[in-house]
PDB file of C-alpha atoms in Angstrom:
ATOM      1  CA  PHE A 996       7.535   8.284 -10.827  1.00 89.00           C
ATOM      2  CA  THR A 997       5.959  10.750 -13.242  1.00 91.00           C
ATOM      3  CA  GLU A 998       8.293  10.007 -16.163  1.00 91.00           C
ATOM      4  CA  GLN A 999       6.732   6.542 -16.363  1.00 93.00           C
ATOM      5  CA  ILE A1000       3.394   8.066 -17.397  1.00 95.00           C
ATOM      6  CA  LYS A1001       4.467  11.253 -19.208  1.00 92.00           C
ATOM      7  CA  ASN A1002       2.610  10.444 -22.457  1.00 96.00           C
ATOM      8  CA  CYS A1003      -0.993   9.520 -23.245  1.00 97.00           C
ATOM      9  CA  HIS A1004      -1.501   5.724 -23.137  1.00 97.00           C
ATOM     10  CA  ASP A1005       1.534   5.197 -20.833  1.00 98.00           C
ATOM     11  CA  TYR A1006       0.949   2.838 -17.916  1.00 98.00           C
ATOM     12  CA  PHE A1007       2.793   0.949 -15.206  1.00 97.00           C
ATOM     13  CA  THR A1008       1.703  -1.624 -12.636  1.00 97.00           C
ATOM     14  CA  GLY A1009       2.643  -2.538  -9.104  1.00 93.00           C
ATOM     15  CA  ARG A1010       1.603  -4.304  -5.944  1.00 90.00           C
ATOM     16  CA  LEU A1011       1.150  -2.847  -2.468  1.00 86.00           C
ATOM     17  CA  GLY A1012       0.366  -5.536   0.098  1.00 83.00           C
ATOM     18  CA  ASN A1013      -2.448  -7.503  -1.550  1.00 90.00           C
ATOM     19  CA  VAL A1014      -3.474  -4.573  -3.751  1.00 94.00           C
ATOM     20  CA  GLU A1015      -2.583  -4.899  -7.429  1.00 97.00           C
ATOM     21  CA  PHE A1016      -2.689  -1.504  -9.122  1.00 97.00           C
ATOM     22  CA  VAL A1017      -2.257   0.076 -12.539  1.00 98.00           C
ATOM     23  CA  ILE A1018      -1.469   3.762 -13.091  1.00 97.00           C
ATOM     24  CA  CYS A1019      -1.896   5.363 -16.498  1.00 97.00           C
ATOM     25  CA  GLN A1020      -2.353   8.566 -18.449  1.00 96.00           C
ATOM     26  CA  ASP A1021      -5.622   8.409 -20.363  1.00 95.00           C
ATOM     27  CA  ILE A1022      -6.340   9.738 -23.855  1.00 93.00           C
ATOM     28  CA  HIS A1023      -7.120  13.188 -22.443  1.00 94.00           C
ATOM     29  CA  GLY A1024      -3.855  13.428 -20.498  1.00 93.00           C
ATOM     30  CA  GLU A1025      -5.496  12.704 -17.147  1.00 93.00           C
ATOM     31  CA  LEU A1026      -3.606  10.705 -14.533  1.00 94.00           C
ATOM     32  CA  ARG A1027      -5.600   7.619 -13.507  1.00 95.00           C
ATOM     33  CA  ALA A1028      -5.171   4.760 -11.052  1.00 95.00           C
ATOM     34  CA  PHE A1029      -7.185   1.551 -10.666  1.00 96.00           C
ATOM     35  CA  HIS A1030      -7.128  -1.820  -9.024  1.00 97.00           C
ATOM     36  CA  ASN A1031      -5.453  -3.984 -11.693  1.00 98.00           C
ATOM     37  CA  VAL A1032      -8.167  -6.640 -11.494  1.00 98.00           C
ATOM     38  CA  CYS A1033     -10.743  -7.643 -14.105  1.00 98.00           C
ATOM     39  CA  ARG A1034     -14.281  -7.347 -12.745  1.00 97.00           C
ATOM     40  CA  HIS A1035     -15.310 -10.646 -14.365  1.00 97.00           C
ATOM     41  CA  HIS A1036     -13.040 -13.364 -12.948  1.00 96.00           C
ATOM     42  CA  ALA A1037     -10.384 -11.450 -10.985  1.00 97.00           C
ATOM     43  CA  SER A1038      -7.570 -11.902 -13.504  1.00 98.00           C
ATOM     44  CA  LEU A1039      -4.762  -9.357 -13.531  1.00 97.00           C
ATOM     45  CA  LEU A1040      -5.403  -7.089 -16.498  1.00 97.00           C
ATOM     46  CA  VAL A1041      -1.890  -5.976 -17.397  1.00 97.00           C
ATOM     47  CA  ARG A1042       1.679  -6.511 -16.240  1.00 97.00           C
ATOM     48  CA  GLY A1043       4.817  -4.419 -16.248  1.00 96.00           C
ATOM     49  CA  SER A1044       4.722  -1.093 -18.073  1.00 96.00           C
ATOM     50  CA  GLY A1045       4.356   0.306 -21.578  1.00 97.00           C
ATOM     51  CA  GLN A1046       1.647   1.830 -23.744  1.00 97.00           C
ATOM     52  CA  LYS A1047      -1.920   0.660 -24.363  1.00 97.00           C
ATOM     53  CA  SER A1048      -4.995   2.264 -25.878  1.00 97.00           C
ATOM     54  CA  CYS A1049      -7.190   0.086 -23.652  1.00 97.00           C
ATOM     55  CA  PHE A1050      -6.859  -2.727 -21.106  1.00 98.00           C
ATOM     56  CA  GLN A1051      -8.019  -6.115 -22.404  1.00 98.00           C
ATOM     57  CA  CYS A1052      -8.191  -8.959 -19.918  1.00 98.00           C
ATOM     58  CA  PRO A1053      -5.938 -11.828 -21.083  1.00 97.00           C
ATOM     59  CA  TYR A1054      -8.328 -14.372 -19.556  1.00 97.00           C
ATOM     60  CA  HIS A1055     -11.741 -13.736 -21.157  1.00 97.00           C
ATOM     61  CA  GLY A1056     -11.247 -10.592 -23.212  1.00 97.00           C
ATOM     62  CA  TRP A1057     -13.230  -8.094 -21.168  1.00 97.00           C
ATOM     63  CA  THR A1058     -11.971  -4.679 -22.259  1.00 98.00           C
ATOM     64  CA  TYR A1059     -11.709  -1.407 -20.351  1.00 98.00           C
ATOM     65  CA  GLY A1060     -10.903   2.151 -21.382  1.00 97.00           C
ATOM     66  CA  LEU A1061      -8.021   4.019 -19.786  1.00 97.00           C
ATOM     67  CA  ASP A1062     -10.681   5.915 -17.842  1.00 96.00           C
ATOM     68  CA  GLY A1063     -11.760   2.614 -16.278  1.00 96.00           C
ATOM     69  CA  GLU A1064     -15.045   2.286 -18.186  1.00 97.00           C
ATOM     70  CA  LEU A1065     -16.037  -1.221 -19.268  1.00 98.00           C
ATOM     71  CA  LEU A1066     -16.023  -1.112 -23.073  1.00 97.00           C
ATOM     72  CA  LYS A1067     -16.671  -4.754 -23.931  1.00 96.00           C
ATOM     73  CA  ALA A1068     -17.897  -7.788 -21.997  1.00 96.00           C
ATOM     74  CA  THR A1069     -17.588 -10.956 -24.083  1.00 95.00           C
ATOM     75  CA  ARG A1070     -20.012 -13.920 -24.248  1.00 93.00           C
ATOM     76  CA  ILE A1071     -22.634 -12.434 -21.926  1.00 93.00           C
ATOM     77  CA  THR A1072     -25.700 -13.063 -24.086  1.00 93.00           C
ATOM     78  CA  GLY A1073     -28.509 -14.080 -21.790  1.00 94.00           C
ATOM     79  CA  ILE A1074     -27.009 -12.603 -18.643  1.00 93.00           C
ATOM     80  CA  LYS A1075     -29.651 -10.986 -16.419  1.00 94.00           C
ATOM     81  CA  ASN A1076     -29.617  -7.697 -14.555  1.00 94.00           C
ATOM     82  CA  PHE A1077     -26.276  -6.662 -16.000  1.00 94.00           C
ATOM     83  CA  ASN A1078     -25.334  -2.987 -16.172  1.00 93.00           C
ATOM     84  CA  LYS A1079     -21.987  -2.183 -17.831  1.00 91.00           C
ATOM     85  CA  GLY A1080     -21.739   0.960 -15.738  1.00 93.00           C
ATOM     86  CA  ASP A1081     -21.523  -1.123 -12.581  1.00 95.00           C
ATOM     87  CA  PHE A1082     -18.534  -3.140 -13.793  1.00 97.00           C
ATOM     88  CA  GLY A1083     -15.868  -0.573 -14.585  1.00 97.00           C
ATOM     89  CA  LEU A1084     -12.432  -0.814 -12.989  1.00 97.00           C
ATOM     90  CA  VAL A1085     -12.346   0.057  -9.299  1.00 95.00           C
ATOM     91  CA  PRO A1086     -10.558   3.430  -9.017  1.00 94.00           C
ATOM     92  CA  LEU A1087      -7.900   4.553  -6.547  1.00 93.00           C
ATOM     93  CA  ASN A1088      -7.025   8.052  -5.415  1.00 90.00           C
ATOM     94  CA  VAL A1089      -3.899   9.191  -7.251  1.00 91.00           C
ATOM     95  CA  ALA A1090      -1.734  12.287  -7.084  1.00 90.00           C
ATOM     96  CA  THR A1091       1.742  13.561  -7.862  1.00 89.00           C
ATOM     97  CA  TRP A1092       4.267  15.360  -5.687  1.00 88.00           C
ATOM     98  CA  GLY A1093       7.419  16.471  -7.462  1.00 85.00           C
ATOM     99  CA  PRO A1094       8.530  13.507  -9.601  1.00 88.00           C
ATOM    100  CA  ILE A1095       6.668  11.007  -7.413  1.00 90.00           C
ATOM    101  CA  VAL A1096       3.311   9.340  -8.110  1.00 92.00           C
ATOM    102  CA  LEU A1097       1.227   8.510  -5.042  1.00 91.00           C
ATOM    103  CA  ILE A1098      -1.858   6.357  -4.579  1.00 91.00           C
ATOM    104  CA  ASN A1099      -4.151   5.962  -1.589  1.00 87.00           C
ATOM    105  CA  ILE A1100      -5.617   2.476  -1.172  1.00 86.00           C
ATOM    106  CA  ASP A1101      -7.758   3.296   1.872  1.00 81.00           C
ATOM    107  CA  GLY A1102     -11.104   1.662   1.165  1.00 68.00           C
ATOM    108  CA  GLU A1103     -12.909   4.201   3.341  1.00 66.00           C
ATOM    109  CA  ILE A1104     -11.862   7.125   1.145  1.00 63.00           C
ATOM    110  CA  LEU A1105     -14.137   7.882  -1.784  1.00 60.00           C
ATOM    111  CA  PRO A1106     -11.966   7.605  -4.915  1.00 59.00           C
ATOM    112  CA  GLN A1107     -11.874  10.887  -6.777  1.00 61.00           C
ATOM    113  CA  GLN A1108      -8.820  10.152  -8.949  1.00 59.00           C
ATOM    114  CA  ASN A1109      -6.568  13.218  -9.045  1.00 64.00           C
ATOM    115  CA  ALA A1110      -6.204  14.629  -5.546  1.00 65.00           C
ATOM    116  CA  ALA A1111      -5.328  18.292  -5.131  1.00 68.00           C
ATOM    117  CA  LYS A1112      -1.665  19.063  -4.402  1.00 71.00           C
ATOM    118  CA  GLU A1113      -2.619  20.832  -1.177  1.00 75.00           C
ATOM    119  CA  THR A1114      -4.514  17.769   0.038  1.00 77.00           C
ATOM    120  CA  VAL A1115      -1.571  15.513  -0.711  1.00 79.00           C
ATOM    121  CA  GLU A1116       0.865  17.741   1.108  1.00 84.00           C
ATOM    122  CA  SER A1117      -1.308  18.143   4.198  1.00 84.00           C
ATOM    123  CA  THR A1118      -2.263  14.470   4.551  1.00 85.00           C
ATOM    124  CA  TRP A1119       1.020  12.856   3.459  1.00 89.00           C
ATOM    125  CA  LEU A1120       3.687  15.323   4.548  1.00 93.00           C
ATOM    126  CA  GLY A1121       1.943  17.491   7.136  1.00 93.00           C
ATOM    127  CA  SER A1122       3.910  20.508   8.336  1.00 94.00           C
ATOM    128  CA  ALA A1123       7.085  19.134   6.693  1.00 95.00           C
ATOM    129  CA  SER A1124       5.697  19.760   3.199  1.00 91.00           C
ATOM    130  CA  GLU A1125       7.061  23.293   2.795  1.00 90.00           C
ATOM    131  CA  ILE A1126      10.543  22.312   3.978  1.00 92.00           C
ATOM    132  CA  LEU A1127      10.714  19.428   1.532  1.00 91.00           C
ATOM    133  CA  SER A1128       9.245  21.412  -1.349  1.00 87.00           C
ATOM    134  CA  THR A1129      11.794  24.220  -0.915  1.00 87.00           C
ATOM    135  CA  ASN A1130      14.820  21.936  -0.671  1.00 84.00           C
ATOM    136  CA  GLY A1131      15.059  20.864  -4.279  1.00 78.00           C
ATOM    137  CA  ILE A1132      12.551  18.014  -4.359  1.00 82.00           C
ATOM    138  CA  ASP A1133      10.754  18.902  -7.563  1.00 75.00           C
ATOM    139  CA  SER A1134       9.732  17.555 -10.949  1.00 74.00           C
ATOM    140  CA  SER A1135      12.672  19.205 -12.781  1.00 84.00           C
ATOM    141  CA  LEU A1136      14.926  16.327 -11.679  1.00 89.00           C
ATOM    142  CA  LYS A1137      15.221  13.558 -14.271  1.00 91.00           C
ATOM    143  CA  HIS A1138      15.110   9.862 -13.520  1.00 93.00           C
ATOM    144  CA  VAL A1139      18.423   8.107 -14.147  1.00 95.00           C
ATOM    145  CA  CYS A1140      17.969   4.507 -13.043  1.00 95.00           C
ATOM    146  CA  ARG A1141      16.345   2.077 -10.617  1.00 95.00           C
ATOM    147  CA  ARG A1142      18.088  -0.516  -8.459  1.00 96.00           C
ATOM    148  CA  GLU A1143      16.451  -3.151  -6.288  1.00 96.00           C
ATOM    149  CA  TYR A1144      17.861  -5.090  -3.354  1.00 97.00           C
ATOM    150  CA  THR A1145      16.447  -8.124  -1.565  1.00 98.00           C
ATOM    151  CA  ILE A1146      17.734  -8.071   2.012  1.00 98.00           C
ATOM    152  CA  ASP A1147      17.560 -10.825   4.645  1.00 98.00           C
ATOM    153  CA  CYS A1148      16.112  -8.656   7.384  1.00 98.00           C
ATOM    154  CA  ASN A1149      12.771  -7.399   8.613  1.00 98.00           C
ATOM    155  CA  TRP A1150      11.735  -4.175   6.870  1.00 98.00           C
ATOM    156  CA  LYS A1151      11.815  -2.276  10.166  1.00 98.00           C
ATOM    157  CA  VAL A1152      15.498  -3.131  10.606  1.00 98.00           C
ATOM    158  CA  PHE A1153      16.235  -1.337   7.336  1.00 98.00           C
ATOM    159  CA  CYS A1154      14.245   1.703   8.523  1.00 98.00           C
ATOM    160  CA  ASP A1155      16.043   1.722  11.875  1.00 97.00           C
ATOM    161  CA  ASN A1156      19.401   1.756  10.102  1.00 96.00           C
ATOM    162  CA  TYR A1157      18.282   4.797   8.127  1.00 97.00           C
ATOM    163  CA  LEU A1158      16.990   6.603  11.206  1.00 97.00           C
ATOM    164  CA  ASP A1159      19.871   6.453  13.678  1.00 93.00           C
ATOM    165  CA  GLY A1160      21.013  10.026  13.086  1.00 91.00           C
ATOM    166  CA  GLY A1161      24.282   9.053  11.457  1.00 90.00           C
ATOM    167  CA  TYR A1162      25.271   7.004  14.525  1.00 90.00           C
ATOM    168  CA  HIS A1163      26.639   4.155  12.401  1.00 92.00           C
ATOM    169  CA  VAL A1164      28.228   6.228   9.639  1.00 88.00           C
ATOM    170  CA  PRO A1165      31.779   6.653  11.057  1.00 88.00           C
ATOM    171  CA  TYR A1166      31.991   2.943  11.876  1.00 89.00           C
ATOM    172  CA  ALA A1167      30.390   1.411   8.780  1.00 86.00           C
ATOM    173  CA  HIS A1168      30.770   3.958   5.965  1.00 85.00           C
ATOM    174  CA  GLY A1169      34.332   5.222   5.933  1.00 76.00           C
ATOM    175  CA  GLY A1170      34.103   6.630   2.430  1.00 76.00           C
ATOM    176  CA  LEU A1171      30.856   8.471   3.073  1.00 79.00           C
ATOM    177  CA  ALA A1172      31.991   9.701   6.489  1.00 67.00           C
ATOM    178  CA  SER A1173      35.036  11.392   4.961  1.00 74.00           C
ATOM    179  CA  GLY A1174      32.733  13.656   2.930  1.00 75.00           C
ATOM    180  CA  LEU A1175      30.416  14.677   5.785  1.00 76.00           C
ATOM    181  CA  LYS A1176      30.706  16.894   8.857  1.00 84.00           C
ATOM    182  CA  LEU A1177      29.172  14.360  11.218  1.00 80.00           C
ATOM    183  CA  ASP A1178      29.149  16.772  14.152  1.00 84.00           C
ATOM    184  CA  SER A1179      26.666  18.890  12.168  1.00 86.00           C
ATOM    185  CA  TYR A1180      24.036  16.123  12.096  1.00 89.00           C
ATOM    186  CA  THR A1181      20.609  17.391  13.209  1.00 93.00           C
ATOM    187  CA  THR A1182      17.128  15.870  13.236  1.00 95.00           C
ATOM    188  CA  ASP A1183      13.731  17.561  12.908  1.00 96.00           C
ATOM    189  CA  ILE A1184      10.542  15.703  13.838  1.00 97.00           C
ATOM    190  CA  PHE A1185       7.123  16.348  12.275  1.00 97.00           C
ATOM    191  CA  GLU A1186       3.763  14.524  12.370  1.00 96.00           C
ATOM    192  CA  LYS A1187       4.665  11.551  10.166  1.00 96.00           C
ATOM    193  CA  VAL A1188       7.975  12.782   8.798  1.00 97.00           C
ATOM    194  CA  SER A1189      11.472  13.061  10.212  1.00 98.00           C
ATOM    195  CA  ILE A1190      14.261  14.956   8.472  1.00 97.00           C
ATOM    196  CA  GLN A1191      17.945  14.429   9.164  1.00 94.00           C
ATOM    197  CA  TRP A1192      20.422  17.042   7.958  1.00 91.00           C
ATOM    198  CA  CYS A1193      24.193  16.927   7.595  1.00 91.00           C
ATOM    199  CA  GLU A1194      26.697  19.351   6.099  1.00 89.00           C
ATOM    200  CA  SER A1195      29.366  18.074   3.747  1.00 82.00           C
ATOM    201  CA  ASP A1196      33.084  18.542   4.383  1.00 74.00           C
ATOM    202  CA  SER A1197      34.414  20.713   1.565  1.00 61.00           C
ATOM    203  CA  THR A1198      38.023  20.090   2.647  1.00 56.00           C
ATOM    204  CA  GLU A1199      37.686  16.454   1.567  1.00 50.00           C
ATOM    205  CA  ARG A1200      36.503  17.199  -1.973  1.00 51.00           C
ATOM    206  CA  ASP A1201      38.458  16.736  -5.126  1.00 55.00           C
ATOM    207  CA  ASP A1202      36.967  17.669  -8.497  1.00 54.00           C
ATOM    208  CA  PHE A1203      34.163  15.190  -7.832  1.00 52.00           C
ATOM    209  CA  ASP A1204      31.306  16.780  -5.887  1.00 62.00           C
ATOM    210  CA  ARG A1205      28.450  14.327  -5.411  1.00 61.00           C
ATOM    211  CA  LEU A1206      27.211  15.496  -2.009  1.00 63.00           C
ATOM    212  CA  GLY A1207      26.983  19.265  -2.450  1.00 68.00           C
ATOM    213  CA  SER A1208      27.036  21.503   0.623  1.00 77.00           C
ATOM    214  CA  LYS A1209      24.324  19.804   2.679  1.00 85.00           C
ATOM    215  CA  ALA A1210      22.513  16.482   2.652  1.00 89.00           C
ATOM    216  CA  LEU A1211      18.848  15.999   3.556  1.00 93.00           C
ATOM    217  CA  TYR A1212      17.466  12.603   4.566  1.00 94.00           C
ATOM    218  CA  ALA A1213      13.676  12.557   4.911  1.00 97.00           C
ATOM    219  CA  PHE A1214      11.754   9.562   6.229  1.00 98.00           C
ATOM    220  CA  ILE A1215       8.036   9.539   5.453  1.00 97.00           C
ATOM    221  CA  TYR A1216       6.200   7.033   7.615  1.00 97.00           C
ATOM    222  CA  PRO A1217       5.991   4.131   7.263  1.00 95.00           C
ATOM    223  CA  ASN A1218       8.373   3.029   4.501  1.00 96.00           C
ATOM    224  CA  PHE A1219       9.500   5.818   2.131  1.00 96.00           C
ATOM    225  CA  MET A1220      12.759   7.773   2.191  1.00 97.00           C
ATOM    226  CA  ILE A1221      13.936  10.780   0.184  1.00 96.00           C
ATOM    227  CA  ASN A1222      17.627  11.683   0.050  1.00 94.00           C
ATOM    228  CA  ARG A1223      18.647  15.034  -1.473  1.00 93.00           C
ATOM    229  CA  TYR A1224      22.304  15.939  -1.840  1.00 90.00           C
ATOM    230  CA  GLY A1225      24.131  18.079  -4.390  1.00 88.00           C
ATOM    231  CA  PRO A1226      22.574  17.556  -7.845  1.00 92.00           C
ATOM    232  CA  TRP A1227      21.180  14.149  -6.832  1.00 93.00           C
ATOM    233  CA  MET A1228      18.027  12.838  -5.267  1.00 94.00           C
ATOM    234  CA  ASP A1229      17.331   9.212  -4.580  1.00 95.00           C
ATOM    235  CA  THR A1230      14.260   7.608  -3.078  1.00 96.00           C
ATOM    236  CA  ASN A1231      14.101   4.355  -1.122  1.00 97.00           C
ATOM    237  CA  LEU A1232      10.891   2.352  -0.862  1.00 96.00           C
ATOM    238  CA  VAL A1233      11.027  -0.695   1.415  1.00 96.00           C
ATOM    239  CA  PHE A1234       8.498  -3.545   1.198  1.00 92.00           C
ATOM    240  CA  PRO A1235       8.191  -6.436   3.662  1.00 93.00           C
ATOM    241  CA  LEU A1236       8.423  -9.832   1.974  1.00 94.00           C
ATOM    242  CA  SER A1237       8.342 -11.877   5.187  1.00 95.00           C
ATOM    243  CA  ALA A1238       9.261 -11.452   8.839  1.00 96.00           C
ATOM    244  CA  THR A1239      12.939 -11.826   7.913  1.00 98.00           C
ATOM    245  CA  LYS A1240      13.158 -10.493   4.354  1.00 98.00           C
ATOM    246  CA  CYS A1241      12.416  -7.206   2.580  1.00 97.00           C
ATOM    247  CA  ARG A1242      12.830  -5.622  -0.824  1.00 96.00           C
ATOM    248  CA  VAL A1243      14.149  -2.081  -1.230  1.00 97.00           C
ATOM    249  CA  ILE A1244      13.669  -0.076  -4.420  1.00 95.00           C
ATOM    250  CA  PHE A1245      16.090   2.783  -5.106  1.00 96.00           C
ATOM    251  CA  ASP A1246      15.235   5.372  -7.765  1.00 95.00           C
ATOM    252  CA  TYR A1247      17.919   7.896  -8.704  1.00 96.00           C
ATOM    253  CA  PHE A1248      17.133  11.385 -10.024  1.00 95.00           C
ATOM    254  CA  LEU A1249      19.612  13.994 -11.258  1.00 94.00           C
ATOM    255  CA  ASP A1250      19.679  17.654 -12.241  1.00 92.00           C
ATOM    256  CA  SER A1251      19.008  17.718 -15.984  1.00 91.00           C
ATOM    257  CA  SER A1252      22.158  19.775 -16.675  1.00 92.00           C
ATOM    258  CA  LEU A1253      24.296  16.744 -15.749  1.00 94.00           C
ATOM    259  CA  LEU A1254      22.525  14.009 -17.689  1.00 95.00           C
ATOM    260  CA  ASP A1255      25.325  13.847 -20.268  1.00 95.00           C
ATOM    261  CA  GLU A1256      28.080  13.580 -17.639  1.00 94.00           C
ATOM    262  CA  LYS A1257      28.477   9.809 -17.893  1.00 95.00           C
ATOM    263  CA  VAL A1258      31.693   9.597 -15.845  1.00 94.00           C
ATOM    264  CA  PHE A1259      30.178  11.644 -13.013  1.00 93.00           C
ATOM    265  CA  ILE A1260      26.980   9.561 -13.061  1.00 96.00           C
ATOM    266  CA  GLY A1261      28.899   6.291 -13.093  1.00 96.00           C
ATOM    267  CA  ARG A1262      31.157   7.257 -10.212  1.00 93.00           C
ATOM    268  CA  SER A1263      28.227   8.608  -8.181  1.00 93.00           C
ATOM    269  CA  LEU A1264      26.272   5.381  -8.605  1.00 96.00           C
ATOM    270  CA  GLU A1265      29.334   3.320  -7.685  1.00 94.00           C
ATOM    271  CA  GLU A1266      29.741   5.251  -4.434  1.00 91.00           C
ATOM    272  CA  SER A1267      26.060   4.890  -3.648  1.00 93.00           C
ATOM    273  CA  GLU A1268      26.229   1.149  -4.361  1.00 95.00           C
ATOM    274  CA  ARG A1269      29.139   0.756  -1.952  1.00 93.00           C
ATOM    275  CA  VAL A1270      27.134   2.411   0.832  1.00 93.00           C
ATOM    276  CA  GLN A1271      24.126   0.175   0.125  1.00 95.00           C
ATOM    277  CA  ILE A1272      26.252  -2.992   0.275  1.00 95.00           C
ATOM    278  CA  GLU A1273      27.698  -1.830   3.594  1.00 95.00           C
ATOM    279  CA  ASP A1274      24.178  -1.164   4.919  1.00 96.00           C
ATOM    280  CA  ILE A1275      22.917  -4.546   3.737  1.00 97.00           C
ATOM    281  CA  ALA A1276      25.660  -6.276   5.728  1.00 97.00           C
ATOM    282  CA  LEU A1277      24.696  -4.263   8.823  1.00 97.00           C
ATOM    283  CA  CYS A1278      20.974  -4.956   8.491  1.00 98.00           C
ATOM    284  CA  GLU A1279      21.422  -8.667   7.901  1.00 98.00           C
ATOM    285  CA  GLY A1280      23.746  -8.832  10.912  1.00 98.00           C
ATOM    286  CA  VAL A1281      21.137  -7.109  13.087  1.00 98.00           C
ATOM    287  CA  GLN A1282      18.446  -9.539  11.923  1.00 98.00           C
ATOM    288  CA  ARG A1283      20.587 -12.509  12.948  1.00 98.00           C
ATOM    289  CA  GLY A1284      21.245 -10.856  16.283  1.00 97.00           C
ATOM    290  CA  LEU A1285      17.534 -10.236  16.873  1.00 97.00           C
ATOM    291  CA  GLU A1286      16.920 -13.951  16.459  1.00 96.00           C
ATOM    292  CA  SER A1287      19.493 -14.763  19.135  1.00 96.00           C
ATOM    293  CA  PRO A1288      18.187 -15.656  22.615  1.00 95.00           C
ATOM    294  CA  ALA A1289      20.764 -13.237  24.047  1.00 96.00           C
ATOM    295  CA  TYR A1290      18.969 -10.099  22.811  1.00 95.00           C
ATOM    296  CA  VAL A1291      15.865  -8.794  24.580  1.00 92.00           C
ATOM    297  CA  PHE A1292      15.797  -5.037  24.025  1.00 91.00           C
ATOM    298  CA  GLY A1293      18.180  -2.131  23.630  1.00 93.00           C
ATOM    299  CA  ARG A1294      18.201   1.572  24.597  1.00 95.00           C
ATOM    300  CA  TYR A1295      17.956   4.718  22.489  1.00 97.00           C
ATOM    301  CA  ALA A1296      20.895   7.083  22.240  1.00 96.00           C
ATOM    302  CA  PRO A1297      18.979  10.336  22.942  1.00 95.00           C
ATOM    303  CA  SER A1298      21.324  12.680  21.097  1.00 93.00           C
ATOM    304  CA  VAL A1299      21.118  10.841  17.757  1.00 94.00           C
ATOM    305  CA  GLU A1300      18.294   8.275  17.593  1.00 96.00           C
ATOM    306  CA  LYS A1301      15.396  10.732  17.728  1.00 97.00           C
ATOM    307  CA  ALA A1302      14.050   9.817  14.299  1.00 97.00           C
ATOM    308  CA  MET A1303      14.174   6.110  15.122  1.00 98.00           C
ATOM    309  CA  HIS A1304      12.215   6.693  18.345  1.00 98.00           C
ATOM    310  CA  HIS A1305       9.644   8.724  16.381  1.00 98.00           C
ATOM    311  CA  PHE A1306       9.248   5.846  13.906  1.00 98.00           C
ATOM    312  CA  HIS A1307       8.735   3.347  16.723  1.00 98.00           C
ATOM    313  CA  CYS A1308       6.132   5.571  18.416  1.00 98.00           C
ATOM    314  CA  LEU A1309       4.119   5.878  15.189  1.00 98.00           C
ATOM    315  CA  LEU A1310       4.367   2.150  14.593  1.00 97.00           C
ATOM    316  CA  HIS A1311       3.321   1.330  18.144  1.00 97.00           C
ATOM    317  CA  ALA A1312       0.294   3.608  17.825  1.00 97.00           C
ATOM    318  CA  ASN A1313      -0.761   1.803  14.639  1.00 94.00           C
ATOM    319  CA  LEU A1314      -0.285  -1.659  16.121  1.00 93.00           C
ATOM    320  CA  LYS A1315      -2.101  -1.078  19.434  1.00 84.00           C
TER     321      LYS A1315
END
């Protein structure tokens, strides 16, 4: 997220599949992204996050600027046909949308670093971009915390649980269900995005209003979710670890006017944590059931599981 690279020299690293990446803000305030791999002997350049004026390889000391240029190659006296300009860090396309930093690792796309906002919206969000941009998903929200969960289920099981149109909510999430008008649940389908909407039940509120008047749950294919409700937004990013295990990263964002409301923040996070624990139990139960010889295939509930069907159609098209 953008707060991780809000100052010059800030950087953070990550891994997407077999792609190790580093994202930074260079000395001129430009957002940059690169493969986090030294061009000499393939060592990872940096780990974690923090501030650096340059990237020095911990293996053999090759040094790169925050713009990716090779600044120093050690012990190369006598090397033939060597051009420093050919050995800079390999760049990645990078962009921001609201408080979110995005990279594109498609090797067929010519890296041009900062992609235009319009390009990001059209390629990533399609015709859903305006709806999401006008429903409070913006950079004014401040990051509060990150929580990670390792779940014993296939990553697609987690996505399916998210995409069932609230089907499981009254049976698995009693606390959450009491604050929602479940008969108001609707689903809109776009190119690679589905958005589920649900109104909150104001009659159930006390002086604690976490959900606001309406909740939005957006799934951006294949593995990213944005939840906007009341003053809160949280994002869920799910990564496959194996055929039966995944890791889910939750980032919580809050309206800046409430950052000092520690009791409200604590209670909100506790309620969110309870829902996640309930969902983890469901997903792990489904995974065990999928491994049973008794289960072959199920059927979609047409009135609620539209977003799940959309996800499966996109996935099937990619896997053909």
